[in-house]
Amino acid sequence: NGFKSNGTAYGVYPEMIANLDKMAFEFANAFNEVHREGYSLLEIDRDATYNLRFFQGVDHVEGAAGLIAVESLILDDELGLDRIAAALDPVKGDGRNALELANVKNKILEGDYINGTTLQSFYEGIIGDMAVQTQEANRMTDNSNTLKTAVEQRRESVSGVSLDEEMINMVKFQQAYNASARMVTVVDEVLDRIINGMGRVGR
């Protein structure tokens, strides 16, 4: 992951976002195309044709996944639900276009970004690829942790301090110090005896 010289991001995350944008763009346009082919209850009642889209915010592929939304006339208008084109013919009670809308995710698309496959397959491919990359990242993390542990253990074996060994050395050095101190004391006593004793004899 990182940025190209022109400032464009690249890597796993930007690629995932780009694929989701493509999916949202193709889905919305395919859904809108089917929706425009049908008739809404409002069109039937008024004997009119509106060709209303169902999704808005998908005029461009970039950012489509974040911008996709239900058409405001459907979502906010008091007659919004009557604007949904559920009928295939201008007859009340016909719900065949609603079935066509539901089948959009299984329809083979021929778009600029998803061509020759269904939205369902494209989505499963994205998720499958993400799962593979996640597994690879977890494996690399585990390997890194194993190497880190091995290095730390090796370093400790070379430069680490053994408390038992240091205690033995401390006792050994303490005994050596005591022996040296005793030797100095003995030499001091010997010199004292020689000097003082010889002094008396010389008189």
PDB file of C-alpha atoms in Angstrom:
ATOM      1  CA  ASN A   1       0.000   0.000   0.000  1.00  0.00           C
ATOM      2  CA  GLY A   2       1.132   3.531  -0.742  1.00  0.00           C
ATOM      3  CA  PHE A   3       0.881   6.381  -3.224  1.00  0.00           C
ATOM      4  CA  LYS A   4       2.053   6.722  -6.794  1.00  0.00           C
ATOM      5  CA  SER A   5       3.978   9.785  -7.999  1.00  0.00           C
ATOM      6  CA  ASN A   6       0.689  11.395  -9.120  1.00  0.00           C
ATOM      7  CA  GLY A   7      -0.807  11.008  -5.644  1.00  0.00           C
ATOM      8  CA  THR A   8      -3.037   8.051  -6.516  1.00  0.00           C
ATOM      9  CA  ALA A   9      -3.300   5.430  -3.794  1.00  0.00           C
ATOM     10  CA  TYR A  10      -2.536   1.821  -4.584  1.00  0.00           C
ATOM     11  CA  GLY A  11      -2.635  -1.452  -2.676  1.00  0.00           C
ATOM     12  CA  VAL A  12      -5.156  -3.861  -1.218  1.00  0.00           C
ATOM     13  CA  TYR A  13      -7.462  -1.318   0.411  1.00  0.00           C
ATOM     14  CA  PRO A  14      -7.773   1.091  -2.565  1.00  0.00           C
ATOM     15  CA  GLU A  15      -8.293  -1.902  -4.868  1.00  0.00           C
ATOM     16  CA  MET A  16     -11.097  -3.191  -2.628  1.00  0.00           C
ATOM     17  CA  ILE A  17     -12.785   0.226  -2.613  1.00  0.00           C
ATOM     18  CA  ALA A  18     -12.447   0.459  -6.408  1.00  0.00           C
ATOM     19  CA  ASN A  19     -14.090  -2.949  -6.827  1.00  0.00           C
ATOM     20  CA  LEU A  20     -16.954  -1.974  -4.529  1.00  0.00           C
ATOM     21  CA  ASP A  21     -17.414   1.225  -6.561  1.00  0.00           C
ATOM     22  CA  LYS A  22     -17.578  -0.827  -9.759  1.00  0.00           C
ATOM     23  CA  MET A  23     -20.107  -3.198  -8.238  1.00  0.00           C
ATOM     24  CA  ALA A  24     -22.315  -0.379  -6.926  1.00  0.00           C
ATOM     25  CA  PHE A  25     -22.133   1.448 -10.258  1.00  0.00           C
ATOM     26  CA  GLU A  26     -23.027  -1.608 -12.347  1.00  0.00           C
ATOM     27  CA  PHE A  27     -25.722  -2.759  -9.932  1.00  0.00           C
ATOM     28  CA  ALA A  28     -27.409   0.631  -9.749  1.00  0.00           C
ATOM     29  CA  ASN A  29     -27.404   1.089 -13.520  1.00  0.00           C
ATOM     30  CA  ALA A  30     -28.692  -2.438 -14.175  1.00  0.00           C
ATOM     31  CA  PHE A  31     -31.387  -1.994 -11.520  1.00  0.00           C
ATOM     32  CA  ASN A  32     -32.375   1.408 -12.912  1.00  0.00           C
ATOM     33  CA  GLU A  33     -32.599  -0.011 -16.420  1.00  0.00           C
ATOM     34  CA  VAL A  34     -35.036  -2.716 -15.299  1.00  0.00           C
ATOM     35  CA  HIS A  35     -36.957  -0.211 -13.175  1.00  0.00           C
ATOM     36  CA  ARG A  36     -37.449   2.128 -16.127  1.00  0.00           C
ATOM     37  CA  GLU A  37     -38.923  -0.736 -18.157  1.00  0.00           C
ATOM     38  CA  GLY A  38     -41.753  -1.255 -15.671  1.00  0.00           C
ATOM     39  CA  TYR A  39     -44.813   0.641 -14.556  1.00  0.00           C
ATOM     40  CA  SER A  40     -45.509   2.108 -11.170  1.00  0.00           C
ATOM     41  CA  LEU A  41     -48.923   2.363  -9.555  1.00  0.00           C
ATOM     42  CA  LEU A  42     -48.768   6.124 -10.015  1.00  0.00           C
ATOM     43  CA  GLU A  43     -48.117   5.711 -13.745  1.00  0.00           C
ATOM     44  CA  ILE A  44     -51.006   3.275 -14.074  1.00  0.00           C
ATOM     45  CA  ASP A  45     -53.405   5.569 -12.197  1.00  0.00           C
ATOM     46  CA  ARG A  46     -52.399   8.632 -14.191  1.00  0.00           C
ATOM     47  CA  ASP A  47     -51.877   6.844 -17.512  1.00  0.00           C
ATOM     48  CA  ALA A  48     -48.408   8.350 -17.733  1.00  0.00           C
ATOM     49  CA  THR A  49     -44.821   7.190 -18.170  1.00  0.00           C
ATOM     50  CA  TYR A  50     -42.096   8.646 -15.964  1.00  0.00           C
ATOM     51  CA  ASN A  51     -39.206   6.221 -16.539  1.00  0.00           C
ATOM     52  CA  LEU A  52     -38.042   6.988 -13.016  1.00  0.00           C
ATOM     53  CA  ARG A  53     -34.748   5.560 -11.857  1.00  0.00           C
ATOM     54  CA  PHE A  54     -34.626   3.731  -8.540  1.00  0.00           C
ATOM     55  CA  PHE A  55     -31.076   4.679  -7.468  1.00  0.00           C
ATOM     56  CA  GLN A  56     -29.334   8.038  -7.600  1.00  0.00           C
ATOM     57  CA  GLY A  57     -25.752   9.154  -6.940  1.00  0.00           C
ATOM     58  CA  VAL A  58     -24.168   6.718  -9.395  1.00  0.00           C
ATOM     59  CA  ASP A  59     -23.442   8.950 -12.382  1.00  0.00           C
ATOM     60  CA  HIS A  60     -19.727   8.054 -12.111  1.00  0.00           C
ATOM     61  CA  VAL A  61     -18.007   4.872 -11.030  1.00  0.00           C
ATOM     62  CA  GLU A  62     -15.575   6.616  -8.676  1.00  0.00           C
ATOM     63  CA  GLY A  63     -17.179   6.919  -5.251  1.00  0.00           C
ATOM     64  CA  ALA A  64     -20.339   5.083  -6.345  1.00  0.00           C
ATOM     65  CA  ALA A  65     -20.336   2.748  -3.324  1.00  0.00           C
ATOM     66  CA  GLY A  66     -20.413   5.720  -0.968  1.00  0.00           C
ATOM     67  CA  LEU A  67     -22.886   7.810  -2.960  1.00  0.00           C
ATOM     68  CA  ILE A  68     -25.501   5.244  -4.008  1.00  0.00           C
ATOM     69  CA  ALA A  69     -28.922   6.059  -2.557  1.00  0.00           C
ATOM     70  CA  VAL A  70     -32.598   5.483  -3.286  1.00  0.00           C
ATOM     71  CA  GLU A  71     -34.115   8.154  -5.536  1.00  0.00           C
ATOM     72  CA  SER A  72     -35.380  10.993  -3.361  1.00  0.00           C
ATOM     73  CA  LEU A  73     -38.818  10.974  -5.036  1.00  0.00           C
ATOM     74  CA  ILE A  74     -39.248   7.368  -3.902  1.00  0.00           C
ATOM     75  CA  LEU A  75     -37.703   7.829  -0.499  1.00  0.00           C
ATOM     76  CA  ASP A  76     -39.090  11.198   0.608  1.00  0.00           C
ATOM     77  CA  ASP A  77     -42.250  11.884  -1.405  1.00  0.00           C
ATOM     78  CA  GLU A  78     -45.598  10.971   0.170  1.00  0.00           C
ATOM     79  CA  LEU A  79     -46.393   9.028  -3.017  1.00  0.00           C
ATOM     80  CA  GLY A  80     -42.907   7.521  -3.048  1.00  0.00           C
ATOM     81  CA  LEU A  81     -43.929   3.869  -2.783  1.00  0.00           C
ATOM     82  CA  ASP A  82     -46.440   4.358  -5.603  1.00  0.00           C
ATOM     83  CA  ARG A  83     -43.523   5.405  -7.819  1.00  0.00           C
ATOM     84  CA  ILE A  84     -41.822   1.977  -7.628  1.00  0.00           C
ATOM     85  CA  ALA A  85     -42.215   0.278 -10.995  1.00  0.00           C
ATOM     86  CA  ALA A  86     -43.287  -3.187  -9.845  1.00  0.00           C
ATOM     87  CA  ALA A  87     -45.528  -3.980 -12.825  1.00  0.00           C
ATOM     88  CA  LEU A  88     -44.316  -5.207 -16.187  1.00  0.00           C
ATOM     89  CA  ASP A  89     -47.564  -4.161 -17.883  1.00  0.00           C
ATOM     90  CA  PRO A  90     -49.716  -1.141 -16.985  1.00  0.00           C
ATOM     91  CA  VAL A  91     -52.105  -3.296 -14.995  1.00  0.00           C
ATOM     92  CA  LYS A  92     -52.773  -3.122 -11.254  1.00  0.00           C
ATOM     93  CA  GLY A  93     -51.740  -6.256  -9.406  1.00  0.00           C
ATOM     94  CA  ASP A  94     -48.957  -7.104 -11.857  1.00  0.00           C
ATOM     95  CA  GLY A  95     -45.757  -7.705  -9.886  1.00  0.00           C
ATOM     96  CA  ARG A  96     -43.598  -9.307 -12.541  1.00  0.00           C
ATOM     97  CA  ASN A  97     -41.190  -6.366 -12.791  1.00  0.00           C
ATOM     98  CA  ALA A  98     -40.591  -6.604  -9.048  1.00  0.00           C
ATOM     99  CA  LEU A  99     -39.374 -10.154  -9.666  1.00  0.00           C
ATOM    100  CA  GLU A 100     -37.121  -8.846 -12.462  1.00  0.00           C
ATOM    101  CA  LEU A 101     -35.695  -6.273 -10.072  1.00  0.00           C
ATOM    102  CA  ALA A 102     -35.025  -8.969  -7.485  1.00  0.00           C
ATOM    103  CA  ASN A 103     -33.232 -11.038 -10.129  1.00  0.00           C
ATOM    104  CA  VAL A 104     -30.805  -8.261 -11.107  1.00  0.00           C
ATOM    105  CA  LYS A 105     -28.114  -9.633  -8.778  1.00  0.00           C
ATOM    106  CA  ASN A 106     -28.212 -12.945 -10.669  1.00  0.00           C
ATOM    107  CA  LYS A 107     -28.297 -11.402 -14.130  1.00  0.00           C
ATOM    108  CA  ILE A 108     -25.185 -11.658 -16.319  1.00  0.00           C
ATOM    109  CA  LEU A 109     -24.057  -8.100 -16.938  1.00  0.00           C
ATOM    110  CA  GLU A 110     -22.401  -6.594 -19.980  1.00  0.00           C
ATOM    111  CA  GLY A 111     -21.089  -3.368 -18.534  1.00  0.00           C
ATOM    112  CA  ASP A 112     -17.831  -1.483 -18.714  1.00  0.00           C
ATOM    113  CA  TYR A 113     -16.632  -2.800 -15.340  1.00  0.00           C
ATOM    114  CA  ILE A 114     -18.504  -6.081 -14.855  1.00  0.00           C
ATOM    115  CA  ASN A 115     -18.789  -7.982 -18.102  1.00  0.00           C
ATOM    116  CA  GLY A 116     -19.810 -11.606 -18.591  1.00  0.00           C
ATOM    117  CA  THR A 117     -20.549 -12.368 -14.956  1.00  0.00           C
ATOM    118  CA  THR A 118     -23.240 -11.713 -12.377  1.00  0.00           C
ATOM    119  CA  LEU A 119     -23.140  -9.239  -9.527  1.00  0.00           C
ATOM    120  CA  GLN A 120     -23.384 -12.151  -7.124  1.00  0.00           C
ATOM    121  CA  SER A 121     -20.315 -13.828  -8.651  1.00  0.00           C
ATOM    122  CA  PHE A 122     -18.406 -10.542  -8.768  1.00  0.00           C
ATOM    123  CA  TYR A 123     -19.193  -9.889  -5.093  1.00  0.00           C
ATOM    124  CA  GLU A 124     -18.213 -13.419  -4.094  1.00  0.00           C
ATOM    125  CA  GLY A 125     -14.944 -12.935  -5.988  1.00  0.00           C
ATOM    126  CA  ILE A 126     -14.208  -9.725  -4.059  1.00  0.00           C
ATOM    127  CA  ILE A 127     -14.958 -11.372  -0.711  1.00  0.00           C
ATOM    128  CA  GLY A 128     -13.000 -14.496  -1.635  1.00  0.00           C
ATOM    129  CA  ASP A 129      -9.977 -12.430  -2.650  1.00  0.00           C
ATOM    130  CA  MET A 130     -10.194 -10.454   0.572  1.00  0.00           C
ATOM    131  CA  ALA A 131     -10.345 -13.695   2.586  1.00  0.00           C
ATOM    132  CA  VAL A 132      -7.241 -15.025   0.815  1.00  0.00           C
ATOM    133  CA  GLN A 133      -5.335 -11.792   1.435  1.00  0.00           C
ATOM    134  CA  THR A 134      -6.462 -11.753   5.070  1.00  0.00           C
ATOM    135  CA  GLN A 135      -5.268 -15.314   5.543  1.00  0.00           C
ATOM    136  CA  GLU A 136      -1.943 -14.435   3.932  1.00  0.00           C
ATOM    137  CA  ALA A 137      -1.577 -11.388   6.199  1.00  0.00           C
ATOM    138  CA  ASN A 138      -2.336 -13.515   9.280  1.00  0.00           C
ATOM    139  CA  ARG A 139       0.192 -16.133   8.158  1.00  0.00           C
ATOM    140  CA  MET A 140       2.868 -13.473   7.662  1.00  0.00           C
ATOM    141  CA  THR A 141       2.068 -12.025  11.088  1.00  0.00           C
ATOM    142  CA  ASP A 142       2.431 -15.449  12.707  1.00  0.00           C
ATOM    143  CA  ASN A 143       5.736 -16.021  10.895  1.00  0.00           C
ATOM    144  CA  SER A 144       7.019 -12.606  11.978  1.00  0.00           C
ATOM    145  CA  ASN A 145       6.074 -13.294  15.602  1.00  0.00           C
ATOM    146  CA  THR A 146       7.792 -16.700  15.452  1.00  0.00           C
ATOM    147  CA  LEU A 147      10.982 -15.143  14.041  1.00  0.00           C
ATOM    148  CA  LYS A 148      10.852 -12.374  16.636  1.00  0.00           C
ATOM    149  CA  THR A 149      10.543 -14.914  19.453  1.00  0.00           C
ATOM    150  CA  ALA A 150      13.413 -16.988  18.045  1.00  0.00           C
ATOM    151  CA  VAL A 151      15.659 -13.919  17.775  1.00  0.00           C
ATOM    152  CA  GLU A 152      14.843 -12.827  21.325  1.00  0.00           C
ATOM    153  CA  GLN A 153      15.555 -16.306  22.666  1.00  0.00           C
ATOM    154  CA  ARG A 154      18.854 -16.414  20.763  1.00  0.00           C
ATOM    155  CA  ARG A 155      19.836 -13.004  22.080  1.00  0.00           C
ATOM    156  CA  GLU A 156      18.993 -14.022  25.634  1.00  0.00           C
ATOM    157  CA  SER A 157      21.033 -17.204  25.279  1.00  0.00           C
ATOM    158  CA  VAL A 158      24.066 -15.168  24.195  1.00  0.00           C
ATOM    159  CA  SER A 159      23.845 -12.074  26.361  1.00  0.00           C
ATOM    160  CA  GLY A 160      21.292 -12.943  28.989  1.00  0.00           C
ATOM    161  CA  VAL A 161      22.078 -13.133  32.707  1.00  0.00           C
ATOM    162  CA  SER A 162      21.750 -16.429  34.563  1.00  0.00           C
ATOM    163  CA  LEU A 163      20.809 -15.723  38.184  1.00  0.00           C
ATOM    164  CA  ASP A 164      22.262 -19.038  39.397  1.00  0.00           C
ATOM    165  CA  GLU A 165      25.551 -18.425  37.610  1.00  0.00           C
ATOM    166  CA  GLU A 166      25.791 -14.853  38.904  1.00  0.00           C
ATOM    167  CA  MET A 167      25.070 -16.016  42.471  1.00  0.00           C
ATOM    168  CA  ILE A 168      27.877 -18.582  42.255  1.00  0.00           C
ATOM    169  CA  ASN A 169      30.253 -15.929  40.926  1.00  0.00           C
ATOM    170  CA  MET A 170      29.240 -13.521  43.683  1.00  0.00           C
ATOM    171  CA  VAL A 171      29.950 -16.117  46.400  1.00  0.00           C
ATOM    172  CA  LYS A 172      33.254 -17.003  44.712  1.00  0.00           C
ATOM    173  CA  PHE A 173      34.363 -13.369  44.514  1.00  0.00           C
ATOM    174  CA  GLN A 174      33.252 -12.759  48.088  1.00  0.00           C
ATOM    175  CA  GLN A 175      35.372 -15.679  49.298  1.00  0.00           C
ATOM    176  CA  ALA A 176      38.312 -14.413  47.254  1.00  0.00           C
ATOM    177  CA  TYR A 177      37.896 -10.968  48.806  1.00  0.00           C
ATOM    178  CA  ASN A 178      37.755 -12.438  52.299  1.00  0.00           C
ATOM    179  CA  ALA A 179      40.879 -14.511  51.603  1.00  0.00           C
ATOM    180  CA  SER A 180      42.692 -11.426  50.285  1.00  0.00           C
ATOM    181  CA  ALA A 181      41.638  -9.409  53.321  1.00  0.00           C
ATOM    182  CA  ARG A 182      42.828 -12.217  55.617  1.00  0.00           C
ATOM    183  CA  MET A 183      46.164 -12.351  53.760  1.00  0.00           C
ATOM    184  CA  VAL A 184      46.663  -8.616  54.201  1.00  0.00           C
ATOM    185  CA  THR A 185      45.897  -8.972  57.912  1.00  0.00           C
ATOM    186  CA  VAL A 186      48.405 -11.837  58.308  1.00  0.00           C
ATOM    187  CA  VAL A 187      51.126  -9.916  56.455  1.00  0.00           C
ATOM    188  CA  ASP A 188      50.409  -6.869  58.595  1.00  0.00           C
ATOM    189  CA  GLU A 189      50.726  -8.955  61.770  1.00  0.00           C
ATOM    190  CA  VAL A 190      53.938 -10.575  60.539  1.00  0.00           C
ATOM    191  CA  LEU A 191      55.486  -7.212  59.713  1.00  0.00           C
ATOM    192  CA  ASP A 192      54.390  -5.852  63.074  1.00  0.00           C
ATOM    193  CA  ARG A 193      56.008  -8.781  64.886  1.00  0.00           C
ATOM    194  CA  ILE A 194      59.230  -8.527  62.861  1.00  0.00           C
ATOM    195  CA  ILE A 195      59.632  -4.797  63.231  1.00  0.00           C
ATOM    196  CA  ASN A 196      58.651  -4.578  66.873  1.00  0.00           C
ATOM    197  CA  GLY A 197      60.449  -7.816  67.842  1.00  0.00           C
ATOM    198  CA  MET A 198      63.666  -6.894  66.092  1.00  0.00           C
ATOM    199  CA  GLY A 199      63.526  -3.506  67.723  1.00  0.00           C
ATOM    200  CA  ARG A 200      63.599  -5.056  71.174  1.00  0.00           C
ATOM    201  CA  VAL A 201      66.483  -7.425  70.329  1.00  0.00           C
ATOM    202  CA  GLY A 202      68.587  -4.612  68.937  1.00  0.00           C
ATOM    203  CA  ARG A 203      68.550  -2.817  72.282  1.00  0.00           C
TER     204      ARG A 203
END
